[in-house]
PDB file of C-alpha atoms in Angstrom:
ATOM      1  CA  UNK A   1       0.000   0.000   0.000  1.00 88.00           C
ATOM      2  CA  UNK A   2       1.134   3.584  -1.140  1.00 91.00           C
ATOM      3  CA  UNK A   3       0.158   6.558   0.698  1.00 94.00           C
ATOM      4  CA  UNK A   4       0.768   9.998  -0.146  1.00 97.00           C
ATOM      5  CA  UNK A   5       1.251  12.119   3.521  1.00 97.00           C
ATOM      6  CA  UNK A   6       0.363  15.811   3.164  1.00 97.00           C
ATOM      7  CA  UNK A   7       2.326  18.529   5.405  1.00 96.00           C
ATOM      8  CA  UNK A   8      -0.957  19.558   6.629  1.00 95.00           C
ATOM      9  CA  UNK A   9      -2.081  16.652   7.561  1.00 96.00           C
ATOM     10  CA  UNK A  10      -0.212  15.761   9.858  1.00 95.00           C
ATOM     11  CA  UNK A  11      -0.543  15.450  13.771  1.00 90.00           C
ATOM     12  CA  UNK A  12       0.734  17.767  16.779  1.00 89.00           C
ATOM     13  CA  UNK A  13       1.213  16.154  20.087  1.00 86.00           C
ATOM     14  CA  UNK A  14       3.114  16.858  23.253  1.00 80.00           C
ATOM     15  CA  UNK A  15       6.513  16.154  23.711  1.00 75.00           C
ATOM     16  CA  UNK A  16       6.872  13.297  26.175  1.00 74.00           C
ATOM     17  CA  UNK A  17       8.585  15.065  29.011  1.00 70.00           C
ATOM     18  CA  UNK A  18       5.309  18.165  27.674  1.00 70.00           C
ATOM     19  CA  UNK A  19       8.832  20.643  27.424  1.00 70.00           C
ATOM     20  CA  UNK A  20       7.195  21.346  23.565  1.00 74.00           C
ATOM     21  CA  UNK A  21       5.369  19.608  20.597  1.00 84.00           C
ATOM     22  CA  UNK A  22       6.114  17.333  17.848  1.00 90.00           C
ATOM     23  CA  UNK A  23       4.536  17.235  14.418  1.00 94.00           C
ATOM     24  CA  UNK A  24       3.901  13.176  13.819  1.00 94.00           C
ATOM     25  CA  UNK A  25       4.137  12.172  10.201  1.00 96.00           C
ATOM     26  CA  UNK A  26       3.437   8.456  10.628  1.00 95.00           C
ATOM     27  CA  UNK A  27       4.257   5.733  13.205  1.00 93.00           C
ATOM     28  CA  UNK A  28       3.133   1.890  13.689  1.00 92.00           C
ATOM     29  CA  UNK A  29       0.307   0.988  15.259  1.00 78.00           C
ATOM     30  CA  UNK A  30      -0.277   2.099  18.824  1.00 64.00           C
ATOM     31  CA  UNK A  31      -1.629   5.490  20.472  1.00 62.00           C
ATOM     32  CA  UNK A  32       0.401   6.309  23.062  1.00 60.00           C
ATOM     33  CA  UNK A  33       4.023   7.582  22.990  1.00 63.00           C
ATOM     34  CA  UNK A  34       4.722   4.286  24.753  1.00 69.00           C
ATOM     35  CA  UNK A  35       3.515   2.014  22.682  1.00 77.00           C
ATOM     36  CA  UNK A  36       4.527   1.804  19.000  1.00 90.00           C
ATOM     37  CA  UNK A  37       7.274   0.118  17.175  1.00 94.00           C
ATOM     38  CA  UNK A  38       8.651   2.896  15.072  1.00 96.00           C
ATOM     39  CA  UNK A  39       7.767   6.659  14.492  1.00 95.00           C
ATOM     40  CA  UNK A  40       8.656   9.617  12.509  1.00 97.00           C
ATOM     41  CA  UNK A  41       8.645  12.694  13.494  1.00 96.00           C
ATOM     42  CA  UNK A  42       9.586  16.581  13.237  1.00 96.00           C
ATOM     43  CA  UNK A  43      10.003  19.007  16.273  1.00 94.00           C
ATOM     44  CA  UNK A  44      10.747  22.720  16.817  1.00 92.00           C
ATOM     45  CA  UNK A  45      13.494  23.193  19.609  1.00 92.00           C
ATOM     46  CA  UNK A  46      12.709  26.881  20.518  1.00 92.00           C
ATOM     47  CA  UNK A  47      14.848  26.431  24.098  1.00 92.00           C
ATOM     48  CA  UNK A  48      17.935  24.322  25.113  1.00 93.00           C
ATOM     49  CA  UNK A  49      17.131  21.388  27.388  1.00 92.00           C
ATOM     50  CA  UNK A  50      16.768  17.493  27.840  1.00 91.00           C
ATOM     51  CA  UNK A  51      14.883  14.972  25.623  1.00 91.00           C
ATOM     52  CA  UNK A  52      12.594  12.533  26.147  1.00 89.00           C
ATOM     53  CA  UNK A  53      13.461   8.784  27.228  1.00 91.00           C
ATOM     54  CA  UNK A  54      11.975   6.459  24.987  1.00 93.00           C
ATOM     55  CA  UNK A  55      13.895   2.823  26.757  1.00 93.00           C
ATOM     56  CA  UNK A  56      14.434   0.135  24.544  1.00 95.00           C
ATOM     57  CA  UNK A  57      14.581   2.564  21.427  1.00 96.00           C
ATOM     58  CA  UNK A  58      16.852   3.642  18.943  1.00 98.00           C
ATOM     59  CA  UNK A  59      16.570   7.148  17.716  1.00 97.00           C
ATOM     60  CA  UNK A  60      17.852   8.551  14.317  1.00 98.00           C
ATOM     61  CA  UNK A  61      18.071  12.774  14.756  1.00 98.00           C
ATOM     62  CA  UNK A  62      18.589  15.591  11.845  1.00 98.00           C
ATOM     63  CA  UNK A  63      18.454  19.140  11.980  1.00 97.00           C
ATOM     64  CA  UNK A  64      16.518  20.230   9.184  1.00 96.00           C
ATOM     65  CA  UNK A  65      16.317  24.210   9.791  1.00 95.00           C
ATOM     66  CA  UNK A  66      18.316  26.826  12.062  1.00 95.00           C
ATOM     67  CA  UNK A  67      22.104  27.111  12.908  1.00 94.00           C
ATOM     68  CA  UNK A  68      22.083  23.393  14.857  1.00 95.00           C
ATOM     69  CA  UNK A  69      22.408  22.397  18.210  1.00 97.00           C
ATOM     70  CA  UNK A  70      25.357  20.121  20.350  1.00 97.00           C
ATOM     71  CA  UNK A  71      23.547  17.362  21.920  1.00 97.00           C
ATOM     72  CA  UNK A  72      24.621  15.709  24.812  1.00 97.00           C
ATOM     73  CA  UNK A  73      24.588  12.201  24.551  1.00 97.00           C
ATOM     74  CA  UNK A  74      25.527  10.444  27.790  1.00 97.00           C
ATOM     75  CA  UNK A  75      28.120  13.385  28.690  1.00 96.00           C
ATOM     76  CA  UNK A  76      29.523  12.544  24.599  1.00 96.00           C
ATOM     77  CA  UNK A  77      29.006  16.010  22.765  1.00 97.00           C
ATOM     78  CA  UNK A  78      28.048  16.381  19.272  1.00 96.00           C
ATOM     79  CA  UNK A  79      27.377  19.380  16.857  1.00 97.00           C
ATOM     80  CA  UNK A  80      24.858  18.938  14.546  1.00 97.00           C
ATOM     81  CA  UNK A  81      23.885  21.568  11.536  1.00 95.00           C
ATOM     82  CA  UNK A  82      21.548  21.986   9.118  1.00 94.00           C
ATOM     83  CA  UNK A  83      21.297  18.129   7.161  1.00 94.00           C
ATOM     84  CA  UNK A  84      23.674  16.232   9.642  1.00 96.00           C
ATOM     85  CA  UNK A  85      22.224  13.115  11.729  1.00 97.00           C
ATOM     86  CA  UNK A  86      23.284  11.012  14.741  1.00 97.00           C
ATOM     87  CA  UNK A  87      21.578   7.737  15.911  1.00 97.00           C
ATOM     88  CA  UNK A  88      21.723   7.208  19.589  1.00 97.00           C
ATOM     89  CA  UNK A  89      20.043   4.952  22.061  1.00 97.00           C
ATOM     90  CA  UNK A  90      16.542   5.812  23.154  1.00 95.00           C
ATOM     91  CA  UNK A  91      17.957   5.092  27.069  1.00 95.00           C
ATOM     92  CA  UNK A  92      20.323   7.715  26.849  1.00 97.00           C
ATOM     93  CA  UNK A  93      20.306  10.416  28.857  1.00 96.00           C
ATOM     94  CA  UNK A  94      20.241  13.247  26.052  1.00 96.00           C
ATOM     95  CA  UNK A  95      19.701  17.341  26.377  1.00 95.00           C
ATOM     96  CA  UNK A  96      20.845  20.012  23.730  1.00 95.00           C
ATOM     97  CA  UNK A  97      21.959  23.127  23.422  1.00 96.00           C
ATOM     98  CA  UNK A  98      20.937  25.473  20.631  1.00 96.00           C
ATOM     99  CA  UNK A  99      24.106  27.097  18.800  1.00 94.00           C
ATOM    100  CA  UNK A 100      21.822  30.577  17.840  1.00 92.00           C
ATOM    101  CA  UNK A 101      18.125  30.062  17.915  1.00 94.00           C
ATOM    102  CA  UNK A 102      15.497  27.293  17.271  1.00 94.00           C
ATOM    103  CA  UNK A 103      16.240  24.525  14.812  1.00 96.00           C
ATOM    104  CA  UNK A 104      13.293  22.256  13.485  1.00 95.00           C
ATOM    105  CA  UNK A 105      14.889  17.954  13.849  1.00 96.00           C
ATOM    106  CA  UNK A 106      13.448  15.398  11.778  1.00 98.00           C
ATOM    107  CA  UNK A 107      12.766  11.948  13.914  1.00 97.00           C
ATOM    108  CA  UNK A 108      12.907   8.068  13.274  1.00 98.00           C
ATOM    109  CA  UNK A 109      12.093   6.472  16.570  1.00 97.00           C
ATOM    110  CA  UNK A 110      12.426   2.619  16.045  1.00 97.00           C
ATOM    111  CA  UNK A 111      12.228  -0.895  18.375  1.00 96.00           C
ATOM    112  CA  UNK A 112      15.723  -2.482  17.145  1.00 97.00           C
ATOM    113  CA  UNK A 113      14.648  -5.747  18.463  1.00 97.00           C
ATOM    114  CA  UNK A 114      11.840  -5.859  15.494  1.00 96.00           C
ATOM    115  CA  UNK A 115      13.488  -4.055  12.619  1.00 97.00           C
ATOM    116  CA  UNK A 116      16.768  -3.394  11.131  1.00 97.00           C
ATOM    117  CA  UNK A 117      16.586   0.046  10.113  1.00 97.00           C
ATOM    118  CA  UNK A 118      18.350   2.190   6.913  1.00 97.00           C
ATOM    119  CA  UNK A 119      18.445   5.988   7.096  1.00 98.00           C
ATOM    120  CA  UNK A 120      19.878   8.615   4.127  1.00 96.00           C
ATOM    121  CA  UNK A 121      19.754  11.677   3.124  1.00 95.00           C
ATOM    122  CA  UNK A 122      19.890  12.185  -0.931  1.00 91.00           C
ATOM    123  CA  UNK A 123      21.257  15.540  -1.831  1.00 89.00           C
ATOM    124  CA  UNK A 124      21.732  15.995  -5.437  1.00 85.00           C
ATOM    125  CA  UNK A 125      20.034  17.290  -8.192  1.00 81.00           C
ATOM    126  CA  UNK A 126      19.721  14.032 -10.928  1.00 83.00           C
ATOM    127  CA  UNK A 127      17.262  11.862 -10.989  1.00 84.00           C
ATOM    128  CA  UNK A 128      17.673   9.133  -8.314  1.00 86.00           C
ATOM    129  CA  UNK A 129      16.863   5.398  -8.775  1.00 89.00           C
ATOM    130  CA  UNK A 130      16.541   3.090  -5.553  1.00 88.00           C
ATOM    131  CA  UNK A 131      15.735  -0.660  -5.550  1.00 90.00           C
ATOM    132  CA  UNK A 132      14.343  -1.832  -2.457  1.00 90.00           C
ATOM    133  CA  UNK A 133      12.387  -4.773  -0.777  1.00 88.00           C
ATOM    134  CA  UNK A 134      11.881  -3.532   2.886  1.00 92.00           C
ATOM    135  CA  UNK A 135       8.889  -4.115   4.697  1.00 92.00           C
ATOM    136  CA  UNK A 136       8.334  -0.624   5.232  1.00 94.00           C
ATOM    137  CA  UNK A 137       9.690   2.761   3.153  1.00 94.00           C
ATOM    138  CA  UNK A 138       9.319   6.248   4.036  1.00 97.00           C
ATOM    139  CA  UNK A 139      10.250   9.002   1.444  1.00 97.00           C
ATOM    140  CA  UNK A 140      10.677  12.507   3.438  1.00 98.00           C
ATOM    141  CA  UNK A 141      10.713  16.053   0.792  1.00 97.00           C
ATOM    142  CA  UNK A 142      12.652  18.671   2.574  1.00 96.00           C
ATOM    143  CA  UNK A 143      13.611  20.653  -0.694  1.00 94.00           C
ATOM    144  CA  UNK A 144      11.278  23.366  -1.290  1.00 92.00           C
ATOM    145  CA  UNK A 145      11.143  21.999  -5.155  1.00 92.00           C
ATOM    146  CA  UNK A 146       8.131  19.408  -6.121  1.00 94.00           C
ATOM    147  CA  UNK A 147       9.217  16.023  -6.234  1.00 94.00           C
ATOM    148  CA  UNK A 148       8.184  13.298  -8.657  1.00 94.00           C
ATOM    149  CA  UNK A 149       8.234  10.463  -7.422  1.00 94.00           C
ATOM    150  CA  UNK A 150       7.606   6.550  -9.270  1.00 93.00           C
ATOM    151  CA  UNK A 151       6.889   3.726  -8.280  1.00 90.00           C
ATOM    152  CA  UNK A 152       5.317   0.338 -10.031  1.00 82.00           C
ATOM    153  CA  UNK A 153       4.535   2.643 -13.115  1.00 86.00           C
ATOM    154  CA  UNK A 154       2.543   4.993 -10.715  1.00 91.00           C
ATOM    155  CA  UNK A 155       3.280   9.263  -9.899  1.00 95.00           C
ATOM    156  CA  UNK A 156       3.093  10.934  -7.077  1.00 96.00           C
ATOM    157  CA  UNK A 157       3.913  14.403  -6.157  1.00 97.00           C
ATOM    158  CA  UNK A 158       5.475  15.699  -3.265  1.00 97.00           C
ATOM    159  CA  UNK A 159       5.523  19.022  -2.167  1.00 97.00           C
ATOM    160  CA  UNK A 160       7.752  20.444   0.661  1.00 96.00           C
ATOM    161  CA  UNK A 161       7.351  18.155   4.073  1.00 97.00           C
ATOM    162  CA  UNK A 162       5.288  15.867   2.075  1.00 98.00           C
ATOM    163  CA  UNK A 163       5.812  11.888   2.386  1.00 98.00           C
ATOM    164  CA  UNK A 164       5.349   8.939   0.374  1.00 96.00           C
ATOM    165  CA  UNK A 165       4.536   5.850   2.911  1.00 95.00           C
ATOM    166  CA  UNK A 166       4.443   2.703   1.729  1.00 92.00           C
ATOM    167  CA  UNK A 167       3.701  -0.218   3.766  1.00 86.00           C
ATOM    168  CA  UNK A 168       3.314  -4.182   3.551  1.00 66.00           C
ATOM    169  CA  UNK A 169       5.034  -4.913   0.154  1.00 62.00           C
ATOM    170  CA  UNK A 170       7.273  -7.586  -0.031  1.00 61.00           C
ATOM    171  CA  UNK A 171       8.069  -7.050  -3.275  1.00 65.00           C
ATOM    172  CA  UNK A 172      11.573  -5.518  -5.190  1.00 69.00           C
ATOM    173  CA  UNK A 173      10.337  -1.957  -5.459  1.00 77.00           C
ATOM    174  CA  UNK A 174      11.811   0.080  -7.908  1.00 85.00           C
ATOM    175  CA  UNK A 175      11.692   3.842  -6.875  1.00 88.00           C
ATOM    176  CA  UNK A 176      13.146   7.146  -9.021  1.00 88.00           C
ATOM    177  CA  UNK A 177      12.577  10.204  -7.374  1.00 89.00           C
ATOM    178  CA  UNK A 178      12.390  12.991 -10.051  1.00 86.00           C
ATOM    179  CA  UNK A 179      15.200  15.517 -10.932  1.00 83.00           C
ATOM    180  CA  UNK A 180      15.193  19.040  -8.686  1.00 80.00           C
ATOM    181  CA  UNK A 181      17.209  22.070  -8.564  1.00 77.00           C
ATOM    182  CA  UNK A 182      18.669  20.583  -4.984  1.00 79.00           C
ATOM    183  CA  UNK A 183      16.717  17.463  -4.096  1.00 86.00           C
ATOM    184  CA  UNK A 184      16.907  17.264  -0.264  1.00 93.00           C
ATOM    185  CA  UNK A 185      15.057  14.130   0.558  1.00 95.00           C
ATOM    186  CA  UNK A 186      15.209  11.422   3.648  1.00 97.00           C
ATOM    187  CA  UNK A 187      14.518   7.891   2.782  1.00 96.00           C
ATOM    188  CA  UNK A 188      13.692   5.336   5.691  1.00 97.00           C
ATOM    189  CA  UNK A 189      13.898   1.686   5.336  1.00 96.00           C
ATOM    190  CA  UNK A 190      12.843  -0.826   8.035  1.00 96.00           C
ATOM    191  CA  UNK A 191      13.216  -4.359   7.544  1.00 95.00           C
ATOM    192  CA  UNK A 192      11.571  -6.787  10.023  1.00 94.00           C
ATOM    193  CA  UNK A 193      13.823  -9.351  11.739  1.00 94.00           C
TER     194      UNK A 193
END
């Protein structure tokens, strides 16, 4: 199944720890913030402070907008700007510090005990073919440019924020995300174990 995920769409909850709110793009089944085997996610960081615990999680952070932020990961510090990720255990004990004003991050919250997981960011401006047979993809527009995207001989359109989400298809997928100016997009694979 192939879902197209509109920007407006989607839903604004209460950070965990209720320091701020997260926008919620898509996650597994489940409705609490305790119960769910993966999730994606944006937030806006407006003040420096400590994250959420989500135990037995592994978490997949990248600063989409602002100057970046140094995170404290279990007294380990790491600077993170605009387009640059770390993955880091859900246990840890995590806070951040914003280098010069708010930043909006961009989320993958997943159970590593039930799926391997494969995060990128494509940059470039070609078109971009991907072959994939994960149980679960997630296609993530951050470029302010429409993307085409196709897949099984079907085209979608993706606007900034926008997501493809396509779920339960075992099958080789072929995937070519259209040619931009400066394609910034984040593609998610999970693969059950």
């Amino acid at each position: 199944m192939i879902e197209l995920l509109k920007a407006v769409n989607y839903k604004r909850m209460q950070w965990k720890n209720g320091a701020g709110y997260t926008v919620e793009l898509a996650r597994s089944e489940g409705d609490s913030l305790e119960l769910f085997d993966w999730r994606i996610s944006m937030a806006d960081v407006k003040t420096s402070g400590d994250f959420s615990k989500f135990n037995g999680m592994q978490r997949i952070l990248t600063v989409l907008d602002g100057q970046g932020i140094v995170l404290n990961i279990d007294n380990h510090f790491r600077r993170l700007r605009t387009l640059q990720s770390v993955q880091f255990n859900g246990d840890s004990n995590t806070s951040c510090e914003l280098i010069d004003g708010s930043i909006r991050d961009f989320n993958l919250i997943y159970d590593p005990q039930k799926y391997h997981a494969r995060y990128q960011w494509v940059v470039d401006s070609t078109n971009s073919e991907i072959f994939s047979s994960a149980d679960f993809i997630f296609i993530f527009n951050q470029s302010l440019e429409l993307l085409k995207v196709e897949i099984a001989q079907q085209i979608f359109y993706l606007d900034y924020q926008d997501s493809l989400k396509i779920d339960n298809e075992k099958l080789l997928k072929n995937i070519v995300l259209g040619q931009q100016i400066l394609k910034k997009i984040c593609l998610i694979e999970l693969i059950k174990i």
